[in-house]
Amino acid sequence: MDPRTDQRTDRRTPVTLVTGLNREANARIANALAVPGTAFISHDLRALPLGYVVRQTRQITGDGDRFSIEGVQLEHGCATCTLRLDLLPMLWELHRDETVERIVVVLDPAFEPEPVVAEILGTIVEFPGGTEGVVGDHVVVRATVTAVTGDSWLNDATGDLTLYEAGLSEVEDERSLAQVAVAQTRFADVMVIEDSGNAETRYELARLQAALRRVNPAAIQTVVRPDQEFGTRELLVSLAAVRPESRRGRLHTAFDPLLDGCPPLEADCGIEIVTFEADRAFHPERLHDALDVLLDGVITARGRLWLTSSPDDVLWLESAGESLGVSRVARWIAARGEDEMDSITPEMHAMASLHWNDEHGDRHSSIVAVTHRADPVEIEQALREALLTDEEIALGADHLAALPSPFGDVHIDPCEDSDGSPSSVEGTREITTEETTR
């Protein structure tokens, strides 16, 4: 069932996710949602070195609040497994509680919201009583609210620190702070931007808003200054204004429009969108060298790649700050057999129709980057020079498919740290074109 289905006929319990890099800001947003009939769940990862996660629950009823706090033992030494096995059954139980009208899940700053939604929609769990099922049949993520710290987000989203180095994880975590910062804002339906209110920072606020508007144009931006009241009414107004084209818990697929939400295409405060399109394949080694242009002065980039050494595979590129990942996520429609056609979604058909060519089908490359310092001309030129030349194409498909390639199923840039050891930056979440809401 589509998460945007008519709420009047949907009997699933609505869920709001609260996320962001600042734990205190997340708590302020959660407190603004504290109205009767609301149940809260939060998991705090700061006790991971001790082998457990701290779960806090709160339920607001007509008789008052009920609080509980408990340490949850780590499953397989993995925070994600622990969250999956603890959160999903709790959501099901709260759905069955007649006093609960809505659920708020407050994520630890180290969590990205989209993988959590993927678990809700697709993971089969055992509920109390021995029954099994998918909790997404009983609850639905209606909105994600992301807290954004105005004076630090742009630096966080463009650097190379890992979560551990940034102090957001108590254990070694190879994901970058930029990756999580971008993921949290990209999935948001409402962004609550906490601004210092200083007159000298007004340009920086405008620059931040311009960046966020291009990373996630469909999200509602609400700016909160120290002298302004921001409470339940203000947040509910923002949630009521969520646009139909906003994510609302919808998972991303590799065939979604890269300019989804119609972001502004003109430059603003030095923030700019760069688009790249090509109807011929990339040379693998030249592309590998060219990707460096997306690691400096670029907030985020994402796109589909057609690589001559993997002509049947859709490669997905995604970057945040100074980290970038390329992963194999699907097969081009033109490369599929009759037995694979049933899994093709309407979105895939629509994208294929835009790029279809009688010779190479739907194979193409499309990249969209949001820049804050990079030169768009340099990005365009570097990527254009990495495409196959006419002379190379004339050598034939067999020759091109045999070209050495530094790309495997997943490739991470930068490839090596300065000391020559493998990079500590983890790749982006693998997605498939068949990922859809149930």
XYZ file of C-alpha atoms in Angstrom:
438
model
C 0.000 0.000 0.000
C 1.306 3.445 -0.929
C 2.215 5.545 2.156
C 0.320 8.418 0.578
C -2.940 6.461 0.474
C -6.134 8.173 1.592
C -5.803 8.554 5.364
C -9.566 8.247 5.808
C -9.495 4.607 4.660
C -6.070 3.635 6.024
C -6.332 1.899 9.393
C -2.600 1.722 9.949
C -1.258 3.732 12.871
C 0.597 6.833 11.617
C 4.273 7.140 12.528
C 6.397 10.287 12.562
C 10.190 9.905 12.508
C 12.346 12.537 14.211
C 15.956 12.663 13.090
C 18.958 14.978 12.966
C 22.590 15.233 14.053
C 21.829 17.177 17.250
C 20.357 15.032 20.028
C 18.994 17.996 22.003
C 17.312 19.515 18.948
C 15.682 16.161 18.203
C 14.345 16.059 21.762
C 12.865 19.543 21.395
C 11.003 18.467 18.273
C 9.718 15.351 20.020
C 8.473 17.422 22.957
C 6.561 19.626 20.529
C 4.707 16.501 19.369
C 3.698 15.519 22.907
C -0.100 15.543 22.670
C -2.590 13.034 24.164
C -2.797 9.790 22.230
C 0.887 9.868 21.243
C 3.417 7.133 22.028
C 7.164 7.781 21.790
C 10.028 5.352 21.223
C 13.699 6.289 21.193
C 16.911 4.269 21.138
C 20.125 5.829 22.442
C 23.332 4.277 21.081
C 25.765 5.921 23.485
C 25.972 2.763 25.617
C 27.145 0.592 22.713
C 30.641 0.103 24.176
C 28.930 -1.512 27.192
C 27.023 -3.939 24.989
C 23.526 -2.520 25.045
C 21.206 0.156 23.658
C 19.071 2.361 25.920
C 15.411 2.317 24.927
C 13.079 4.988 26.286
C 9.327 4.958 25.818
C 6.674 7.507 26.698
C 2.932 7.293 26.310
C 0.626 10.286 26.760
C -2.906 9.396 27.777
C -5.819 11.235 29.304
C -4.555 10.122 32.712
C -1.049 11.555 32.206
C 2.304 10.310 30.983
C 3.792 6.840 31.325
C 7.586 6.591 31.046
C 9.895 3.629 30.852
C 13.629 3.266 30.280
C 15.420 -0.008 29.679
C 18.740 -1.363 28.477
C 18.384 -3.620 25.430
C 21.151 -6.177 24.928
C 22.983 -5.912 21.599
C 22.018 -8.576 19.067
C 25.033 -10.060 17.266
C 27.006 -7.010 18.405
C 25.044 -4.971 15.868
C 23.065 -1.784 16.590
C 21.004 -2.161 13.398
C 19.991 -5.733 14.273
C 19.105 -4.623 17.788
C 16.933 -1.775 16.523
C 15.205 -4.098 14.046
C 14.425 -6.797 16.601
C 13.331 -4.325 19.295
C 11.593 -1.513 17.413
C 9.478 -3.483 14.935
C 7.592 -5.644 17.490
C 7.061 -2.537 19.651
C 5.452 -0.711 16.736
C 3.092 -3.645 16.279
C 2.165 -3.661 19.978
C 1.489 0.081 19.988
C -0.677 -0.308 16.892
C -2.823 -2.778 18.834
C -3.150 -0.396 21.803
C -6.475 1.418 21.408
C -5.209 4.414 23.385
C -2.435 5.064 20.852
C -3.490 7.301 17.968
C -0.024 8.066 16.628
C 3.595 6.995 17.199
C 6.737 9.144 17.232
C 10.080 7.369 16.727
C 13.063 9.508 17.754
C 16.152 8.170 16.013
C 19.637 8.359 17.439
C 21.713 10.986 15.557
C 23.821 8.177 14.073
C 20.844 6.632 12.270
C 19.699 7.398 8.738
C 15.897 7.352 8.455
C 15.419 5.619 5.097
C 16.957 2.248 6.102
C 14.699 2.282 9.191
C 11.649 2.743 6.948
C 12.917 -0.056 4.698
C 12.927 -2.348 7.748
C 9.365 -1.325 8.646
C 8.163 -1.988 5.100
C 10.015 -5.152 4.260
C 11.331 -7.108 7.255
C 9.354 -10.111 8.489
C 9.468 -10.311 12.279
C 7.924 -12.519 14.921
C 5.305 -10.691 16.936
C 4.314 -11.570 20.515
C 2.133 -14.669 20.401
C 4.227 -16.384 17.758
C 2.722 -14.820 14.634
C 4.953 -13.451 11.884
C 4.427 -10.488 9.622
C 5.593 -7.157 8.299
C 4.924 -4.264 10.654
C 4.406 -2.005 7.645
C 1.004 -3.693 7.268
C 0.002 -2.151 10.605
C 1.847 1.190 10.816
C 2.735 3.782 8.170
C 5.425 6.481 8.199
C 3.471 9.627 7.400
C 6.262 12.150 7.941
C 9.922 12.596 8.827
C 10.998 15.714 10.731
C 14.708 16.540 10.575
C 16.428 18.948 12.948
C 19.094 21.056 11.221
C 21.637 23.079 13.191
C 22.015 26.255 11.179
C 25.600 27.154 12.009
C 27.123 23.707 11.423
C 25.110 21.628 8.944
C 26.852 22.812 5.780
C 30.274 22.086 7.266
C 29.067 18.680 8.481
C 27.651 17.817 5.060
C 30.779 18.735 3.099
C 33.603 17.265 5.189
C 35.342 13.902 5.494
C 34.958 13.066 9.198
C 33.590 9.664 10.134
C 30.802 9.447 12.712
C 33.326 8.191 15.244
C 35.726 11.057 14.566
C 32.833 13.533 14.829
C 31.764 12.143 18.214
C 28.370 10.853 17.029
C 29.321 7.218 17.535
C 30.958 5.674 20.587
C 32.333 2.802 18.504
C 34.198 2.707 15.202
C 31.745 3.607 12.454
C 33.052 3.992 8.930
C 30.119 6.041 7.655
C 30.913 9.689 7.159
C 29.206 12.511 9.023
C 28.391 14.019 5.620
C 26.661 10.829 4.501
C 24.345 10.839 7.519
C 23.729 14.607 7.381
C 22.683 14.438 3.729
C 20.612 11.271 4.211
C 18.667 12.798 7.106
C 17.773 15.942 5.174
C 17.107 14.182 1.870
C 14.422 12.005 3.516
C 12.804 14.869 5.440
C 9.267 16.120 4.909
C 9.829 18.966 7.374
C 13.188 20.540 8.252
C 13.365 22.526 11.485
C 16.370 24.826 11.107
C 17.690 26.201 14.400
C 19.301 29.572 13.630
C 21.454 31.654 15.982
C 19.471 34.802 15.162
C 22.610 36.927 14.749
C 22.383 39.573 12.039
C 25.886 38.769 10.800
C 24.852 35.174 10.043
C 21.881 36.041 7.839
C 23.811 35.362 4.642
C 24.965 31.987 5.987
C 21.343 31.098 6.817
C 20.265 32.065 3.298
C 23.101 29.953 1.891
C 22.090 26.981 4.052
C 18.466 27.262 2.976
C 19.525 27.459 -0.672
C 21.541 24.255 -0.226
C 18.722 22.406 1.538
C 16.245 23.578 -1.097
C 18.368 21.888 -3.749
C 19.081 18.724 -1.766
C 15.390 18.259 -0.901
C 13.150 20.804 -2.635
C 9.884 19.171 -1.547
C 10.536 19.547 2.193
C 8.966 22.307 4.292
C 11.652 24.526 5.845
C 10.844 26.092 9.208
C 13.427 28.451 10.726
C 13.485 28.786 14.504
C 15.393 31.613 16.190
C 16.183 31.927 19.908
C 13.616 34.716 20.359
C 10.836 32.764 18.637
C 8.458 30.309 20.211
C 8.352 26.953 18.512
C 5.955 24.464 19.988
C 3.178 22.049 19.190
C 1.104 24.480 17.137
C 4.001 25.581 14.935
C 5.164 22.028 14.266
C 1.673 20.725 13.529
C 1.159 23.586 11.070
C 4.363 22.569 9.278
C 3.312 18.913 9.204
C -0.108 19.842 7.859
C 1.600 21.729 5.032
C 3.667 18.734 3.848
C 3.514 18.672 0.068
C 2.039 15.770 -1.936
C 5.376 15.274 -3.740
C 7.288 14.943 -0.455
C 8.776 11.583 0.540
C 6.242 10.657 3.269
C 8.078 7.422 3.917
C 8.530 6.492 0.256
C 11.752 4.613 -0.443
C 14.112 5.803 -3.138
C 14.781 3.704 -6.222
C 17.525 4.030 -8.818
C 14.978 4.981 -11.483
C 13.405 7.907 -9.630
C 13.770 11.315 -11.309
C 17.031 12.881 -10.165
C 15.408 16.333 -10.053
C 12.414 15.074 -8.081
C 10.551 17.913 -6.379
C 11.569 20.486 -8.999
C 14.544 22.149 -7.258
C 15.578 25.688 -8.295
C 18.029 25.425 -11.176
C 19.499 28.913 -10.830
C 22.459 29.641 -8.540
C 21.760 31.190 -5.130
C 24.363 32.297 -2.571
C 26.965 30.231 -4.411
C 24.833 27.071 -4.260
C 24.161 25.536 -7.660
C 22.762 22.425 -9.325
C 24.875 20.777 -12.026
C 23.260 18.251 -14.358
C 25.059 15.834 -16.661
C 23.467 13.601 -19.318
C 25.102 11.218 -21.785
C 23.799 8.617 -24.233
C 27.111 6.763 -24.530
C 29.000 4.663 -22.000
C 31.802 5.736 -19.686
C 35.331 4.406 -20.068
C 35.895 2.695 -16.670
C 39.402 3.944 -15.872
C 38.784 7.490 -17.107
C 35.551 7.653 -15.121
C 37.385 6.485 -12.010
C 39.833 9.348 -12.391
C 37.092 11.858 -13.205
C 35.073 11.132 -10.058
C 37.558 13.161 -8.017
C 35.815 16.255 -9.386
C 32.769 15.313 -7.268
C 34.763 15.128 -4.021
C 35.692 18.802 -3.679
C 33.202 21.650 -3.436
C 30.200 19.353 -3.923
C 27.601 18.836 -1.185
C 26.045 15.765 -2.764
C 25.744 14.023 -6.116
C 23.703 11.070 -7.291
C 22.930 9.393 -10.554
C 22.801 6.391 -12.858
C 25.909 5.282 -14.753
C 26.347 3.251 -17.944
C 29.806 1.688 -17.846
C 31.235 -0.050 -20.911
C 32.793 -2.836 -18.831
C 29.352 -3.598 -17.288
C 27.020 -2.845 -20.203
C 23.993 -4.663 -18.781
C 24.153 -3.206 -15.278
C 22.759 0.009 -13.824
C 25.417 1.512 -11.570
C 24.229 3.941 -8.921
C 26.489 6.812 -7.858
C 25.929 8.712 -4.630
C 28.202 11.143 -2.816
C 28.108 13.262 0.311
C 30.900 15.669 1.111
C 34.255 14.016 0.488
C 32.952 10.443 0.234
C 31.421 8.717 -2.768
C 30.090 5.266 -3.542
C 29.256 3.466 -6.773
C 27.251 0.242 -6.577
C 25.628 -2.188 -8.968
C 21.875 -1.996 -8.302
C 19.885 -3.384 -11.240
C 19.903 -4.343 -14.919
C 18.907 -2.082 -17.761
C 15.528 -3.009 -19.243
C 17.196 -3.544 -22.617
C 19.378 -6.261 -21.053
C 16.525 -8.181 -19.450
C 14.973 -11.386 -20.633
C 11.248 -12.078 -20.877
C 11.263 -13.701 -17.419
C 12.559 -10.441 -15.868
C 9.937 -8.104 -17.307
C 7.331 -8.670 -14.578
C 9.485 -6.829 -12.022
C 9.644 -3.628 -14.068
C 7.835 -0.816 -12.251
C 5.944 2.108 -13.837
C 8.801 4.385 -12.758
C 11.290 2.229 -14.658
C 9.097 2.271 -17.745
C 8.789 6.061 -17.562
C 12.538 6.538 -17.207
C 13.264 4.091 -20.035
C 10.898 5.905 -22.376
C 12.811 9.149 -21.832
C 16.141 7.613 -22.845
C 15.222 4.790 -25.241
C 17.397 4.334 -28.282
C 16.989 1.627 -30.936
C 20.663 0.674 -30.629
C 21.306 0.630 -26.861
C 17.820 0.723 -25.356
C 17.478 2.591 -22.060
C 21.204 2.646 -21.280
C 22.344 6.152 -20.364
C 24.178 8.163 -17.722
C 22.544 10.911 -15.659
C 24.164 12.744 -12.730
C 22.867 15.635 -10.639
C 25.215 17.421 -8.209
C 24.576 20.168 -5.670
C 27.703 22.318 -5.429
C 28.841 25.005 -3.015
C 32.368 25.737 -4.300
C 32.974 23.567 -7.355
C 33.081 24.938 -10.886
C 30.176 23.458 -12.916
C 32.196 23.765 -16.121
C 35.013 21.667 -14.659
C 32.549 18.983 -13.538
C 30.919 18.840 -16.968
C 34.269 18.726 -18.746
C 35.772 16.022 -16.514
C 32.750 13.744 -16.912
C 32.454 14.419 -20.652
C 36.115 13.469 -21.195
C 35.500 10.159 -19.396
C 32.970 9.027 -22.035
C 33.941 6.685 -24.843
C 35.284 8.347 -27.967
C 34.046 7.536 -31.471
C 37.314 5.723 -32.127
C 36.866 3.530 -29.047
C 33.246 2.706 -29.935
C 34.446 1.616 -33.389
C 36.596 -1.094 -31.760
C 33.437 -3.066 -30.974
C 31.412 -4.259 -27.986
C 33.661 -7.218 -27.140
C 36.741 -4.990 -26.906
C 34.918 -2.450 -24.756
C 33.462 -5.037 -22.379
C 36.979 -6.412 -21.797
C 38.437 -3.064 -20.675
C 39.943 -3.278 -17.178
C 37.685 -1.690 -14.578
C 38.339 -0.509 -11.014
C 34.608 -0.855 -10.276
C 33.207 -4.020 -8.720
C 29.756 -4.538 -7.233
C 30.530 -1.691 -4.808
C 33.278 0.895 -5.161
C 34.209 3.586 -2.651
C 36.082 6.844 -3.221
C 38.516 8.013 -2.042
C 40.070 4.604 -2.702
C 42.940 5.016 -0.281
C 43.745 7.132 2.729
C 46.931 9.163 2.716
C 48.773 6.346 4.490
C 47.915 3.901 1.717
C 45.405 1.906 3.766
C 41.879 1.201 2.523
C 39.495 4.105 2.953
C 37.398 4.159 6.106
C 34.430 5.670 4.307
C 31.541 3.235 3.935
C 29.596 3.071 0.694
C 26.076 4.306 0.225
C 23.139 2.074 1.008
C 22.520 -0.446 -1.745
C 19.133 0.016 -3.401
C 17.267 -1.882 -6.045
C 14.808 -0.736 -8.626
C 12.283 -3.196 -7.266
C 12.196 -1.443 -3.850
C 8.632 -0.244 -3.446
C 6.253 0.232 -0.580
C 3.930 -2.665 -0.003
